Each structure stands twice: as C-alpha cells, then as structure tokens.
Coordinates of C-alpha atoms in Angstrom, one line a residue:
Chain A
M8 CA 18.3 36.2 71.6
S9 CA 16.4 37.2 74.8
R10 CA 13.7 34.9 76.2
P11 CA 10.9 37.4 75.8
L12 CA 11.8 38.2 72.2
S13 CA 11.8 34.4 71.4
M14 CA 8.4 34.2 73.1
V15 CA 7.0 37.0 71.0
I16 CA 8.4 35.4 67.8
L17 CA 7.1 32.0 68.6
I18 CA 3.5 33.6 69.3
A19 CA 3.5 35.4 66.0
V20 CA 4.4 32.2 64.1
V21 CA 1.7 30.1 65.6
M22 CA -0.8 33.0 65.1
G23 CA 0.4 33.4 61.4
I24 CA -0.1 29.7 60.8
A25 CA -3.5 29.7 62.4
I26 CA -4.7 32.5 60.3
L27 CA -3.4 30.9 57.3
T28 CA -5.0 27.6 57.7
G29 CA -8.2 28.7 59.7
C30 CA -9.1 31.1 57.0
S31 CA -8.4 29.1 54.0
G32 CA -11.3 28.1 52.0
S33 CA -11.8 24.8 50.4
G34 CA -13.2 26.4 47.1
P35 CA -15.7 24.8 44.9
F36 CA -15.6 21.1 44.6
V37 CA -14.7 19.9 41.3
S38 CA -15.0 16.2 40.3
T39 CA -12.0 14.1 39.3
T40 CA -13.6 13.6 35.7
R41 CA -14.1 17.4 35.3
L42 CA -10.6 18.0 36.5
Q43 CA -9.4 15.4 33.9
A44 CA -11.4 17.0 31.1
L45 CA -10.0 20.5 32.1
E46 CA -6.5 18.9 32.1
H47 CA -7.1 17.5 28.5
N48 CA -8.4 20.9 27.3
S49 CA -5.4 22.6 28.6
R50 CA -3.1 20.2 26.9
G51 CA -4.9 20.6 23.8
V52 CA -4.5 24.6 24.0
E53 CA -0.8 24.1 24.7
A54 CA -0.3 21.4 21.8
E55 CA -2.0 23.9 19.4
S56 CA 0.3 26.7 20.4
R57 CA 3.3 24.4 19.6
G58 CA 1.7 23.6 16.3
S59 CA 0.7 19.9 17.1
R60 CA -2.7 20.2 15.6
D61 CA -3.2 16.2 15.7
L62 CA -2.4 16.1 19.3
A63 CA -4.6 19.0 20.2
R64 CA -7.5 17.5 18.5
S65 CA -6.9 14.3 20.4
E66 CA -7.0 16.1 23.7
F67 CA -10.0 18.2 22.9
S68 CA -11.9 15.2 21.8
M69 CA -11.1 13.6 25.1
A70 CA -12.0 16.7 27.0
L71 CA -15.4 16.7 25.0
Q72 CA -15.9 13.1 25.9
L73 CA -15.2 13.6 29.5
S74 CA -17.4 16.7 29.9
S75 CA -20.1 15.0 27.9
S76 CA -20.1 12.0 30.2
I77 CA -20.8 14.2 33.3
D78 CA -23.2 16.6 31.4
D79 CA -20.9 19.5 32.1
A80 CA -22.5 21.9 29.5
D81 CA -19.7 24.6 29.9
G82 CA -16.9 22.0 29.3
T83 CA -18.8 20.4 26.3
V84 CA -19.3 23.8 24.6
V85 CA -15.8 24.9 25.2
A86 CA -14.4 21.6 23.8
L87 CA -16.7 22.0 20.7
L88 CA -15.7 25.5 20.3
N89 CA -11.9 24.5 20.4
L90 CA -12.7 21.5 18.0
S91 CA -14.3 24.0 15.5
R92 CA -11.7 26.5 15.7
L93 CA -8.9 24.0 15.1
S94 CA -10.7 22.5 12.1
R95 CA -11.3 26.0 10.7
R96 CA -7.7 26.9 11.1
G97 CA -6.9 23.4 9.3
N98 CA -9.2 24.5 6.5
A99 CA -11.5 21.6 7.1
L100 CA -14.6 23.9 7.2
A101 CA -17.2 21.4 6.8
V102 CA -15.9 19.7 10.0
A103 CA -15.7 22.9 11.7
E104 CA -19.4 23.5 10.9
T105 CA -20.5 20.3 12.3
Y106 CA -18.8 21.0 15.7
M107 CA -20.0 24.5 15.6
Q108 CA -23.8 23.3 15.0
R109 CA -23.4 21.1 18.0
A110 CA -22.0 23.8 20.1
L111 CA -24.9 26.1 19.2
S112 CA -27.4 23.3 20.2
R113 CA -25.8 23.2 23.8
A114 CA -25.1 27.1 23.9
S115 CA -28.5 27.8 25.5
A116 CA -27.5 26.0 28.7
V117 CA -24.4 28.1 29.1
P118 CA -25.3 31.9 28.6
G119 CA -21.7 33.0 29.4
R120 CA -20.4 31.2 26.3
N121 CA -22.8 32.9 23.8
V122 CA -20.4 35.5 22.9
D123 CA -17.6 32.9 22.3
V124 CA -20.1 30.9 20.1
A125 CA -21.2 34.1 18.2
F126 CA -17.5 35.2 17.7
E127 CA -16.2 31.7 16.4
M128 CA -19.3 31.5 14.3
T129 CA -18.6 34.8 12.6
L130 CA -15.0 33.8 11.9
L131 CA -16.3 30.4 10.5
L132 CA -18.8 32.2 8.1
L133 CA -16.1 34.6 6.9
A134 CA -13.7 31.6 6.1
Q135 CA -16.7 30.2 4.2
G136 CA -17.1 33.4 2.4
E137 CA -20.7 34.0 3.8
T138 CA -19.9 37.6 4.6
E139 CA -23.5 38.8 5.0
S140 CA -24.2 36.1 7.5
A141 CA -21.2 37.0 9.3
K142 CA -22.1 40.5 9.8
I143 CA -25.2 39.4 11.6
T144 CA -23.3 37.1 13.9
A145 CA -20.6 39.7 14.5
Q146 CA -23.3 42.1 15.6
R147 CA -24.7 39.4 18.0
A148 CA -21.3 39.0 19.3
V149 CA -21.0 42.8 20.1
E150 CA -24.1 42.8 21.8
L151 CA -23.4 39.9 24.0
S152 CA -19.8 41.0 24.7
T153 CA -18.5 41.7 28.1
E154 CA -15.6 44.4 28.9
K155 CA -13.1 41.7 28.5
N156 CA -14.0 40.9 24.9
R157 CA -15.6 44.0 23.7
A158 CA -12.6 45.3 21.5
A159 CA -12.3 41.8 19.8
C160 CA -16.0 41.9 19.0
Y161 CA -16.0 45.4 17.6
N162 CA -12.8 44.7 15.7
L163 CA -14.3 41.5 14.2
L164 CA -17.5 43.5 13.1
A165 CA -15.3 46.4 11.4
R166 CA -13.3 43.5 9.6
V167 CA -16.6 42.1 8.4
E168 CA -18.0 45.7 7.4
H169 CA -14.7 46.4 5.5
Q170 CA -15.0 43.2 3.5
L171 CA -18.6 44.3 2.7
G172 CA -17.2 47.7 1.5
D173 CA -18.7 49.6 4.4
D174 CA -15.6 51.5 5.1
A175 CA -17.3 54.3 7.2
G176 CA -18.9 51.6 9.5
A177 CA -15.6 49.7 9.7
E178 CA -13.7 52.8 10.9
T179 CA -16.2 53.6 13.4
H180 CA -16.1 50.1 14.9
A181 CA -12.4 50.0 14.6
R182 CA -12.3 53.2 16.7
H183 CA -14.8 51.7 19.2
A184 CA -12.4 48.8 19.6
L185 CA -9.5 51.1 20.4
A186 CA -11.7 52.9 22.9
A187 CA -12.8 49.6 24.6
I188 CA -9.2 48.3 25.2
A189 CA -8.6 49.5 28.7
D190 CA -4.9 50.7 29.2
E191 CA -3.8 48.9 25.9
A192 CA -3.9 45.5 27.7
D193 CA -5.0 43.6 24.7
L194 CA -1.9 44.3 22.3
V195 CA -3.3 41.9 19.5
E196 CA -6.8 43.7 19.3
A197 CA -5.2 47.1 19.4
A198 CA -2.8 46.2 16.6
N199 CA -5.7 44.8 14.7
A200 CA -7.7 47.9 15.0
Y201 CA -4.6 50.0 14.1
R202 CA -3.9 47.8 11.1
L203 CA -7.5 48.1 9.7
L204 CA -7.6 52.0 10.3
G205 CA -4.3 52.1 8.4
E206 CA -5.8 50.2 5.6
L207 CA -8.8 52.3 5.5
A208 CA -6.8 55.5 5.6
M209 CA -4.7 54.3 2.8
T210 CA -7.8 53.4 0.7
S211 CA -8.9 56.9 1.0
G212 CA -5.6 58.4 0.4
R213 CA -4.9 59.7 3.8
Q214 CA -1.2 58.4 3.5
D215 CA 0.5 60.2 6.5
E216 CA -2.4 58.9 8.8
S217 CA -2.1 55.4 7.4
V218 CA 1.7 55.5 7.8
Q219 CA 1.0 56.5 11.7
F220 CA -1.7 53.7 12.1
F221 CA 0.6 51.1 10.6
K222 CA 3.6 52.1 12.8
E223 CA 1.2 51.9 15.7
A224 CA 0.1 48.4 14.6
L225 CA 3.7 47.5 14.0
T226 CA 4.8 48.6 17.5
R227 CA 2.1 46.3 19.1
D228 CA 2.7 43.4 17.0
K229 CA 6.4 43.5 17.7
V230 CA 5.6 43.4 21.6
A231 CA 3.2 40.6 20.8
G232 CA 5.7 38.9 18.7
I233 CA 3.4 37.7 15.9
S234 CA 5.9 37.2 12.9
P235 CA 3.4 37.2 9.9
R236 CA 1.8 40.3 11.2
I237 CA 5.0 42.2 11.7
A238 CA 6.0 41.3 8.2
G239 CA 2.5 42.5 6.9
D240 CA 2.8 45.8 8.8
L241 CA 6.1 46.2 7.2
R242 CA 4.8 45.4 3.7
F243 CA 2.1 48.1 4.2
L244 CA 4.8 50.7 5.3
A245 CA 6.9 49.7 2.3
R246 CA 4.0 50.2 -0.3
L247 CA 3.2 53.5 1.4
A248 CA 6.8 54.8 1.1
N249 CA 7.0 53.6 -2.5
A250 CA 3.8 55.2 -3.3
A251 CA 5.3 58.4 -1.7
G252 CA 8.3 58.0 -4.2
N253 CA 10.7 57.2 -1.3
S254 CA 12.4 54.1 -2.8
P255 CA 15.1 53.6 -0.2
E256 CA 12.6 53.7 2.6
A257 CA 10.3 51.3 0.7
I258 CA 13.4 49.0 0.1
N259 CA 14.2 49.2 3.8
Y260 CA 10.7 48.1 4.9
W261 CA 10.6 45.4 2.4
H262 CA 14.1 44.2 3.4
R263 CA 12.8 44.0 7.1
A264 CA 9.7 42.3 5.9
F265 CA 11.7 39.8 3.9
E266 CA 14.1 38.9 7.0
V267 CA 11.1 38.6 9.2
S268 CA 9.4 36.2 6.9
L269 CA 12.4 34.1 6.1
S270 CA 13.3 33.9 9.8
G271 CA 9.5 33.1 10.6
G272 CA 9.7 30.2 8.2
D273 CA 7.5 31.9 5.5
R274 CA 9.6 31.4 2.4
K275 CA 7.0 32.1 -0.2
A276 CA 6.4 35.5 1.5
A277 CA 10.2 36.1 1.6
L278 CA 10.3 35.5 -2.3
E279 CA 7.4 37.7 -2.8
D280 CA 9.5 40.5 -0.8
L281 CA 12.6 40.1 -2.9
A282 CA 10.6 40.2 -6.2
A283 CA 9.0 43.5 -4.8
M284 CA 12.5 45.0 -4.0
A285 CA 13.9 43.9 -7.4
E286 CA 11.0 45.5 -9.1
I287 CA 11.8 48.9 -7.3
C288 CA 15.4 48.6 -8.1
R289 CA 14.7 48.0 -11.9
K290 CA 12.4 51.0 -12.0
S291 CA 15.1 53.2 -10.5
G292 CA 17.6 52.0 -13.0
D293 CA 20.0 50.1 -10.4
K294 CA 20.9 47.2 -12.6
V295 CA 23.4 45.8 -10.2
Q296 CA 21.0 45.8 -7.1
T297 CA 18.4 44.2 -9.4
D298 CA 20.5 41.4 -10.6
A299 CA 21.8 40.8 -7.1
L300 CA 18.1 40.6 -5.7
E301 CA 17.0 38.4 -8.7
R302 CA 19.9 36.1 -8.2
Q303 CA 19.1 35.9 -4.4
R304 CA 15.6 35.2 -5.3
L305 CA 16.6 32.4 -7.6
E306 CA 18.9 30.9 -5.2
L307 CA 16.2 30.9 -2.4
S308 CA 13.7 29.5 -4.9
G309 CA 16.3 26.9 -5.8
E310 CA 16.7 25.9 -2.2
D311 CA 12.9 25.9 -1.9
S312 CA 12.4 23.4 -4.9
G313 CA 15.6 21.4 -3.7
A314 CA 13.9 20.9 -0.3
L315 CA 10.6 19.8 -2.0
S316 CA 12.2 17.4 -4.4
P317 CA 12.5 13.9 -3.2
Chain B
M22 CA -31.7 -107.6 -78.5
A23 CA -27.8 -107.7 -78.0
D24 CA -26.0 -110.7 -79.3
E25 CA -24.5 -112.4 -76.3
S26 CA -21.9 -114.0 -78.3
D27 CA -20.3 -110.6 -79.0
A28 CA -17.3 -110.3 -76.6
R29 CA -18.1 -106.5 -75.9
F30 CA -21.4 -107.3 -74.2
R31 CA -20.1 -110.0 -72.3
H32 CA -20.6 -109.0 -68.4
L33 CA -22.4 -106.0 -69.4
E34 CA -24.4 -105.6 -66.2
A35 CA -21.6 -106.0 -63.9
K36 CA -19.7 -103.2 -66.0
I37 CA -22.7 -101.0 -65.7
G38 CA -23.2 -101.6 -62.0
L39 CA -19.5 -100.8 -61.4
F40 CA -19.8 -97.6 -63.4
V41 CA -23.0 -96.3 -61.4
A42 CA -21.3 -97.3 -58.2
L43 CA -18.1 -95.2 -59.0
A44 CA -20.3 -92.3 -60.1
L45 CA -22.3 -92.5 -57.0
F46 CA -19.2 -92.8 -54.8
G47 CA -17.7 -89.8 -56.5
C48 CA -20.7 -87.9 -55.9
L49 CA -20.8 -88.8 -52.2
A50 CA -17.2 -88.1 -51.9
V51 CA -17.8 -84.4 -53.4
V52 CA -20.7 -83.9 -51.1
I53 CA -18.7 -85.0 -48.0
Y54 CA -15.8 -82.7 -49.1
I55 CA -18.2 -79.8 -49.4
G56 CA -20.0 -80.6 -46.3
A57 CA -16.6 -80.9 -44.3
A58 CA -15.4 -77.6 -46.0
G59 CA -18.7 -76.0 -44.8
D60 CA -18.7 -77.4 -41.1
L61 CA -21.6 -79.4 -42.2
F62 CA -20.4 -82.3 -40.2
T63 CA -18.9 -80.4 -37.2
P64 CA -21.0 -80.0 -34.1
Q65 CA -21.4 -76.3 -33.3
Y66 CA -23.2 -74.0 -31.2
Q67 CA -24.6 -70.5 -31.7
L68 CA -23.8 -67.1 -30.0
Y69 CA -24.8 -63.7 -30.9
F70 CA -24.0 -60.0 -30.4
T71 CA -25.8 -56.9 -31.2
V72 CA -24.1 -53.8 -33.1
D73 CA -25.3 -50.3 -33.9
K74 CA -24.3 -50.7 -37.7
G75 CA -23.7 -53.7 -39.8
T76 CA -21.2 -52.2 -41.9
G77 CA -18.0 -54.4 -42.1
F78 CA -19.8 -57.6 -41.2
S79 CA -20.8 -60.4 -43.9
K80 CA -22.5 -63.6 -43.7
G81 CA -19.9 -66.4 -43.5
M82 CA -17.1 -64.0 -42.1
P83 CA -14.8 -66.2 -40.1
I84 CA -14.7 -66.1 -36.4
K85 CA -11.1 -66.6 -35.1
L86 CA -9.5 -67.3 -31.7
S87 CA -5.7 -66.7 -31.5
G88 CA -5.7 -66.7 -35.2
F89 CA -7.5 -70.1 -35.6
R90 CA -10.7 -70.2 -37.4
I91 CA -13.3 -71.5 -35.0
G92 CA -16.5 -70.5 -36.8
R93 CA -18.5 -68.1 -38.9
I94 CA -21.2 -65.7 -39.1
S95 CA -24.3 -67.4 -39.7
S96 CA -26.8 -64.7 -40.2
I97 CA -27.1 -61.0 -39.7
A98 CA -30.5 -59.6 -38.9
L99 CA -31.9 -56.2 -38.2
N100 CA -33.7 -56.2 -34.8
P101 CA -37.0 -54.3 -33.7
E102 CA -34.7 -51.5 -32.1
A103 CA -33.1 -50.8 -35.7
R104 CA -29.8 -52.3 -34.4
V105 CA -28.1 -55.3 -36.0
D106 CA -27.9 -58.7 -34.4
I107 CA -25.0 -60.9 -35.4
F108 CA -25.4 -64.5 -35.1
I109 CA -22.3 -66.5 -35.1
Q110 CA -21.6 -70.3 -35.3
I111 CA -18.8 -71.7 -33.2
D112 CA -17.3 -75.2 -33.3
K113 CA -18.4 -76.8 -30.2
K114 CA -14.8 -78.1 -29.6
Y115 CA -13.7 -74.4 -28.9
Q116 CA -16.7 -74.0 -26.6
S117 CA -14.4 -74.4 -23.5
W118 CA -12.2 -71.4 -24.5
I119 CA -15.0 -69.0 -24.8
R120 CA -16.2 -67.6 -21.3
D121 CA -18.6 -65.0 -20.3
D122 CA -15.7 -62.4 -20.3
S123 CA -14.6 -63.2 -23.7
R124 CA -14.8 -60.3 -26.0
A125 CA -15.6 -60.3 -29.9
K126 CA -14.2 -57.6 -32.2
L127 CA -14.0 -56.8 -35.6
V128 CA -10.5 -56.5 -36.8
K129 CA -8.6 -56.6 -40.1
E130 CA -5.8 -59.2 -40.8
G131 CA -3.2 -56.8 -41.8
L132 CA -3.6 -53.4 -43.2
V133 CA -5.3 -54.7 -46.8
G134 CA -6.3 -58.2 -45.4
D135 CA -9.8 -59.4 -44.8
A136 CA -12.0 -58.5 -42.0
V137 CA -12.6 -61.3 -39.5
I138 CA -14.1 -61.4 -36.0
E139 CA -11.5 -62.1 -33.4
V140 CA -12.7 -63.7 -30.2
T141 CA -10.6 -63.5 -27.1
A142 CA -10.2 -66.5 -24.8
G143 CA -12.1 -66.0 -21.5
T144 CA -11.0 -66.5 -17.9
P145 CA -11.0 -70.2 -17.1
A146 CA -12.6 -69.7 -13.8
R147 CA -15.5 -67.8 -15.6
P148 CA -18.7 -69.8 -16.7
M149 CA -18.7 -71.1 -20.5
L150 CA -21.1 -69.5 -22.8
A151 CA -23.9 -71.7 -23.8
S152 CA -25.5 -71.9 -27.2
G153 CA -27.8 -68.9 -27.5
D154 CA -25.8 -66.6 -25.3
T155 CA -24.6 -63.1 -25.9
I156 CA -21.0 -62.6 -26.4
I157 CA -19.6 -59.2 -25.5
F158 CA -18.8 -57.0 -28.5
E159 CA -16.0 -54.7 -28.4
K160 CA -16.1 -51.7 -30.9
T161 CA -13.0 -51.0 -32.5
K162 CA -12.3 -47.9 -34.7
S163 CA -12.2 -48.2 -38.5
I164 CA -9.2 -47.3 -40.4
E165 CA -11.1 -44.3 -41.6
E166 CA -11.8 -43.2 -38.0
Q167 CA -8.3 -43.8 -37.0
I168 CA -7.1 -41.8 -40.0
D169 CA -9.4 -39.0 -39.2
E170 CA -8.4 -39.0 -35.5
I171 CA -4.6 -39.0 -36.5
S172 CA -5.2 -36.3 -39.1
E173 CA -7.1 -34.0 -36.4
K174 CA -4.0 -34.5 -34.2
V175 CA -1.4 -33.9 -36.9
K176 CA -3.2 -30.7 -38.3
P177 CA -2.4 -28.2 -35.8
V178 CA 1.3 -29.5 -35.7
L179 CA 1.5 -28.8 -39.5
L180 CA 0.1 -25.5 -39.2
E181 CA 2.7 -24.8 -36.3
I182 CA 5.5 -26.1 -38.6
T183 CA 4.1 -23.9 -41.6
E184 CA 4.3 -20.8 -39.3
I185 CA 7.7 -21.6 -37.9
I186 CA 9.0 -21.9 -41.6
S187 CA 7.5 -18.7 -42.5
Y188 CA 8.8 -17.1 -39.3
V189 CA 12.3 -18.4 -40.1
N190 CA 12.1 -17.2 -43.9
N191 CA 10.7 -13.8 -42.9
P192 CA 13.7 -11.4 -44.1
A193 CA 12.5 -8.9 -41.5
G194 CA 12.2 -11.6 -38.7
D195 CA 14.4 -12.1 -35.7
I196 CA 16.2 -15.2 -36.9
K197 CA 17.3 -13.8 -40.3
K198 CA 18.4 -10.5 -38.6
T199 CA 20.1 -12.5 -36.0
L200 CA 21.9 -14.4 -38.7
H201 CA 22.9 -11.1 -40.4
N202 CA 24.0 -9.8 -37.1
I203 CA 26.1 -12.9 -36.5
E204 CA 27.6 -12.6 -39.9
G205 CA 28.5 -8.9 -39.1
L206 CA 29.8 -9.9 -35.9
T207 CA 32.1 -12.5 -37.4
R208 CA 33.4 -9.9 -39.7
D209 CA 34.2 -7.7 -36.6
L210 CA 35.6 -10.5 -34.6
Q211 CA 38.2 -10.9 -37.4
G212 CA 39.1 -7.1 -37.2
T213 CA 39.1 -7.4 -33.2
R214 CA 41.4 -10.4 -33.5
K215 CA 43.9 -8.5 -35.5
R216 CA 43.9 -5.8 -33.0
A217 CA 44.0 -8.2 -30.0
D218 CA 47.1 -9.6 -31.8
R219 CA 48.7 -6.2 -32.1
L220 CA 47.7 -5.4 -28.5
L221 CA 49.3 -8.7 -27.2
E222 CA 52.5 -7.8 -29.1
Q223 CA 52.7 -4.4 -27.6
T224 CA 51.8 -5.8 -24.1
T225 CA 54.6 -8.5 -24.4
A226 CA 57.0 -5.7 -25.1
Q227 CA 55.7 -3.7 -22.2
I228 CA 55.8 -6.6 -19.9
E229 CA 59.5 -7.1 -20.8
S230 CA 60.2 -3.4 -19.8
V231 CA 58.1 -3.7 -16.6
G232 CA 60.0 -7.0 -15.8
E233 CA 63.3 -5.0 -15.8
G234 CA 61.7 -2.2 -13.3
A235 CA 60.1 -4.9 -11.3
S236 CA 63.4 -6.4 -10.2
G237 CA 64.3 -3.0 -8.5
S238 CA 60.8 -3.1 -6.8
I239 CA 61.4 -6.6 -5.5
A240 CA 64.6 -5.5 -4.0
R241 CA 62.8 -2.8 -2.1
L242 CA 60.0 -5.0 -1.2
D243 CA 62.5 -7.4 0.4
N244 CA 63.7 -4.5 2.5
S245 CA 60.3 -3.7 3.5
L246 CA 59.6 -7.4 4.4
V247 CA 62.5 -7.5 6.7
K248 CA 61.1 -4.5 8.5
V249 CA 57.8 -6.3 8.8
D250 CA 59.5 -9.3 10.0
N251 CA 61.0 -7.2 12.7
I252 CA 57.6 -5.8 13.7
V253 CA 56.2 -9.2 13.8
S254 CA 58.8 -10.5 16.2
N255 CA 58.1 -7.5 18.5
V256 CA 54.5 -8.2 18.5
D257 CA 55.3 -11.9 19.0
R258 CA 57.1 -11.0 22.0
D259 CA 54.8 -8.4 23.4
L260 CA 51.4 -10.0 22.6
P261 CA 51.4 -12.6 25.3
L262 CA 52.0 -9.9 28.1
M263 CA 49.2 -7.9 26.6
L264 CA 47.0 -11.0 26.4
V265 CA 47.5 -11.8 30.1
K266 CA 46.6 -8.1 31.1
I267 CA 43.5 -8.2 28.9
D268 CA 42.4 -11.6 30.5
K269 CA 42.9 -9.9 33.8
T270 CA 40.7 -6.9 32.8
L271 CA 38.1 -9.2 31.5
Q272 CA 38.1 -11.2 34.6
N273 CA 37.5 -8.0 36.8
L274 CA 34.7 -7.0 34.4
E275 CA 33.1 -10.2 34.7
R276 CA 33.3 -9.9 38.6
I277 CA 31.9 -6.2 38.7
S278 CA 28.9 -7.3 36.3
A279 CA 28.2 -10.2 38.6
E280 CA 28.1 -8.1 41.5
L281 CA 26.0 -5.5 39.7
R282 CA 23.5 -8.4 38.7
N283 CA 23.4 -9.4 42.4
A284 CA 22.7 -5.8 43.4
A285 CA 20.1 -5.4 40.7
E286 CA 18.3 -8.6 41.7
K287 CA 18.3 -7.5 45.3
A288 CA 17.0 -3.9 44.6
G289 CA 14.6 -5.1 41.8
P290 CA 11.6 -6.2 44.0
Q291 CA 12.0 -3.0 45.9
I292 CA 11.7 -0.6 42.9
P293 CA 7.9 -0.8 42.3
P294 CA 6.7 0.1 45.9
L295 CA 9.4 2.8 46.0
V296 CA 8.0 4.1 42.8
E297 CA 4.5 3.8 44.1
R298 CA 5.4 5.7 47.4
A299 CA 7.0 8.3 45.3
D300 CA 3.9 8.7 43.3
G301 CA 2.0 9.1 46.5
V302 CA 4.4 11.6 47.7
I303 CA 4.0 13.7 44.7
R304 CA 0.2 13.4 44.8
E305 CA 0.3 14.6 48.4
T306 CA 2.7 17.5 47.6
D307 CA 0.4 18.5 44.8
S308 CA -2.6 18.6 47.2
L309 CA -0.7 20.6 49.6
V310 CA 0.7 23.1 47.0
K311 CA -3.1 23.5 46.0
S312 CA -4.2 23.9 49.5
V313 CA -1.6 26.6 50.1
A314 CA -2.7 28.3 46.8
D315 CA -6.3 28.1 48.0
M316 CA -5.3 30.1 51.4
W317 CA -7.3 33.4 51.5
I318 CA -3.8 35.3 51.5
L319 CA -2.4 33.5 48.7
R320 CA -5.6 33.1 46.6
S321 CA -5.8 35.1 43.4
D322 CA -8.6 35.3 40.7
E323 CA -6.7 33.1 38.6
A324 CA -7.4 30.3 41.0
D325 CA -10.9 30.4 40.2
E326 CA -10.3 30.2 36.7
I327 CA -8.5 26.8 37.1
V328 CA -12.0 25.4 37.2
A329 CA -13.1 27.0 34.0
P330 CA -12.2 25.3 30.7
R331 CA -9.7 27.2 28.5
L332 CA -10.7 28.5 25.1
L333 CA -8.2 28.2 22.2
P334 CA -6.8 31.7 21.9
G335 CA -7.8 33.6 19.1
D336 CA -8.5 37.2 17.7
S337 CA -10.8 39.1 15.3
H338 CA -8.2 39.3 12.3
E339 CA -7.1 35.6 12.3

C-alpha cells in the first residue's frame, strides 16, 4: 500500500471516530432505581409470555414498589395496569379491580397513559359482565387513542357493541379499526376486526362474505401464530361449510381445528372438534367414520382422565 | 330366869359372844371381798376423754392395757357442747405406763365379745398423765360401719361379675360363638388331619421317585462343581496380579487427587477477586455497548423506549 493512500485511510478513520464520539448524546438521565424498576417490569412481561404468572406478579410488584419509592407516576401506573391485567387473566377479578382503582387514582399524573387505563378498564368491565359501563370506557379509550392504538380501541368498542346487540355499530367500528391499521402492521387487531366482521356477516346470513372475512382473519392469525384463534377461525369456517351443505369441507376444517387444538394443548376443544366431526358423519350415514371418530374421542378422553387421576 | 344348873345354859354368854363375833367377821369378809372386787381398796386416779356419741360406752366398762384390766369407766356425762365426757378410773400402779401420747379406743374382744376400752402404753420419754388429765381417744369404726364399707366396695365387683356371667351365658355373645366356632374348627381339623395324612403318604411316594431322579442330578452337579473349582483356581492365580494393578491405580489416583487439592487451595483465594474483576469488566462492557448504541448514527427510536416501562401486551379480543 502506498504512503499517501495509508495517510488518507488513517485520516478517515480518525475523523470517523471523532464524529461518532463527539456527536454522541448522553440521552436522558435515568436513575438506578428507575432502571431497576424498568428491568423488573420487563422481566415480568417476559415471564407472563412464558406462562409464569407467579413470577410475573412478583416482578411487577417489585417494579411497583421501586417506582412508588421514587414517585415515578408512569412506572407506578404501568406496574398497576400490568398487575390488574395479570389478575384479570387469572380470573381474580376483585384483585384486578383493586389494582385498577389504584391506577385510576394515579392516572391524572400521566395523561399519556389514560388510553391504556381506559382500555384495560373496558376489558375488566367486560370480564365482570358490566357491558353497559364497558361501552362508556371503550368510547373514552377511542377518544383518547393515538394513531398507534386506535385500531385496538375501535375493535374493543365494536366488540362491546356486538355484545350489546348493536351489530350495525359494531360493524361500523370494526371497519374503522381496519381502516386505522396502517399497512396491516397490527396483525392481531386486523384479525380481530375481520373475525368480528365474519361473525356479523354470518349472523345476518351473508355466508360468502363471512367465509371471506374468516379466511382473512385466519391468514393473519396464522402469521401472528396464536393457536386458539387459528382453531377458532377454522371452526367458524367449518360451521359455515356445514351450513352450506359441504360436509367434506366442514370435516376438513374441523379436522384442522382439532389438530391445532391438540397440538396447542387444548384437549377439551380437540374433543369437541371430534364430537362435531362424528355428528356430521352420523348425519351423512357414514357409520364406519363415525365409529372411528367416536373411538378416537373415547381414547383421547380416557387419556385425559388417566392424566388427571392420581 | 334360866336355870343355871341346866347344862345347855352353861357358858351361854361365851357362846353368844362367839356366834356374834363369827357373824361380824363373816360380814366383814364379804365387805372386804366385794370392796376388793370393786377396786374399793386400790388407789386410783381419774382420766377422761370426750366423744361425739356415747353409743357403745357403759358405766363400769373395763379399761385394758395389753389385755390386762387396769380400770373402768367411772361415769358418763353429757357436756354443755352436747358431746359426751367419759371418765375413767385407772389403778394408780399402772400410771407409769400411761403417758400423754397414749391412746384410748373402743374395741371388741373378738367378733362377739364384750366391748372394752383399750389403752395403749405411751412412750417412756413422754410425761405421765396426772389425775384429771385428758387421754386421747382414737375413734374406731364400728362393725356396722366396716360392713357397710366392705359392702360398698364389693357391690360393683358383684355387679361386674353378674354382667360377665350374663355375657358368657349370652347365646349370641362372642364367647358362645367362639366356643361354637372352636367346635366347628375341631371337626374341620379332624378332616384336615385325614387329608394331611393322605397328602403325606402321596408326598412320601413322590419323594422316593424324586430321590431316584436326584441321584442323576447330583452326578451332573458334581461335573459343574469340578468346573467351578477350575474357575476358582484360575481366579486364585490371577487375582493377586489384578489386586497389585488396582493398588497401583489407586495410588496414582490418590496422588492426582492430592495434586488437585493443592492446586485448588492455591487457586481458591484468587477466585473471588477474579470474579469481581470479571463482573467489573462485564459492567464496563455493558456501559460501552450502551454508549455505542447511544451514538447518533446508531441510535434508533427504540433506544428512547428503553426508558419507558413496558405494558403487558394485550389486544381488544382477549
């Protein structure tokens, strides 16, 4: 390598380092306690995703304690919302409500979290069967929503309206949700919207449209990889095919739902799928297939009871 | 006037005087005898004791010490406290035996004998009781009381015996059933014995036939034992060599283990500072990585999100 070229490379490297180091910002200062709280919170989220609810609860509690100790309103509200959500998923609704009340009392200090509070409040009210109240909080969530979470809020409102029997409102808001999803980034909410639209179309007798919606939902759920929802979509498609008199297709969908449920660990749903398939075969007079399915169902339920017995 | 010439009246005064003297002497002798029998001439002193009831006591009742009569009850009187004072007269000559720890008690001489007051001899070291002193009275249970007491104790025993007898006699009871079962068992045992006899006979016959087969087996066993003997002799030959080898291996292992222990002892103290230094290096590396990630060229929006707490993911249809 010639000397001038070496000099040029050396100068370039020195300048590069100078640019990288000189222009680096130190960023906002974060205290050690807050960092620890954030770390506990993240560990809680990861533990919940692995299904370790007890560990998640312990991590969120630690995050709450640390955030409260430094009067970090945002950290406190998020920890309370996480604890409430965790308790709701564990069906401890009274506990979830307690955390929610505490989150509500601190929410005014963190305006940016109000939409999350309204969203979780709606889900809690739905779990408690207070659908009318849920509609009010869902509407509040829509009002407070940002571009990032608007689709979810519309979907939630549509779900509440569907439960209240307002199918027209539900369809409108489900379509708003689809429109709010920029370039289909939020697969889960897109699937939710399509699934609800599919259900609404099925209720109103628009079978072909319903099938299309469920297929759209299925495509997105498969990409998102949520086993129970994939099985649910397949079941709806099976029912639609059966209603259309297409038994082989119905059995095909049900069989796929059965496989998904069984592999996903939901034996109860798998048993129901086998029963549904056997019923179709019985109606079509296929005794051999019916007997085979019944046998399979008995074997599976036997395994179930065997697993349960001490 | 009597005729002094009659021989029957001769010395008449002397005869009358003698007769009167004899009569007087007889009377005196009787008086002395009665007085002696009633201790009239014995020097005595008086003691007394108080009891709740005068039942069983009577005036003149003898007082005995070690079976000898030493006095009698002189009087019985009700005192102002509605209790009974018993006064006893004791012959003076026995006073030395009766001390202040002597006891008087009402006893019966035998089952149907007379009641007497038995006085126990006191401790010689204790002071003697003087006339008019109180002697301690020890209450004893009467025969009736003793019988009542025994009866109370015996009653439950009798009841239990009655119950046991009725239990034993109960035809539906365990004992009767057991006896019945034993009877049946005995009958069965007789049958069993007969069957066992038959079985023994058959077994004896079979053992005889097995014995014949066993002689063949013993011959085969002999061959096997010869082989085992060969194997044992081989092992006997090879084992010492193997033991020597194993011994050497163990010695090597011991040496290696000692070396390892020495190495661990030397390295042990260095480990904690080493770990601390490694921890420090990791922390510094972490800080360096964060700094690099913070550089304006490399920084992304996600870097800002690190300082925001993460909300548990959820969706509208959960």
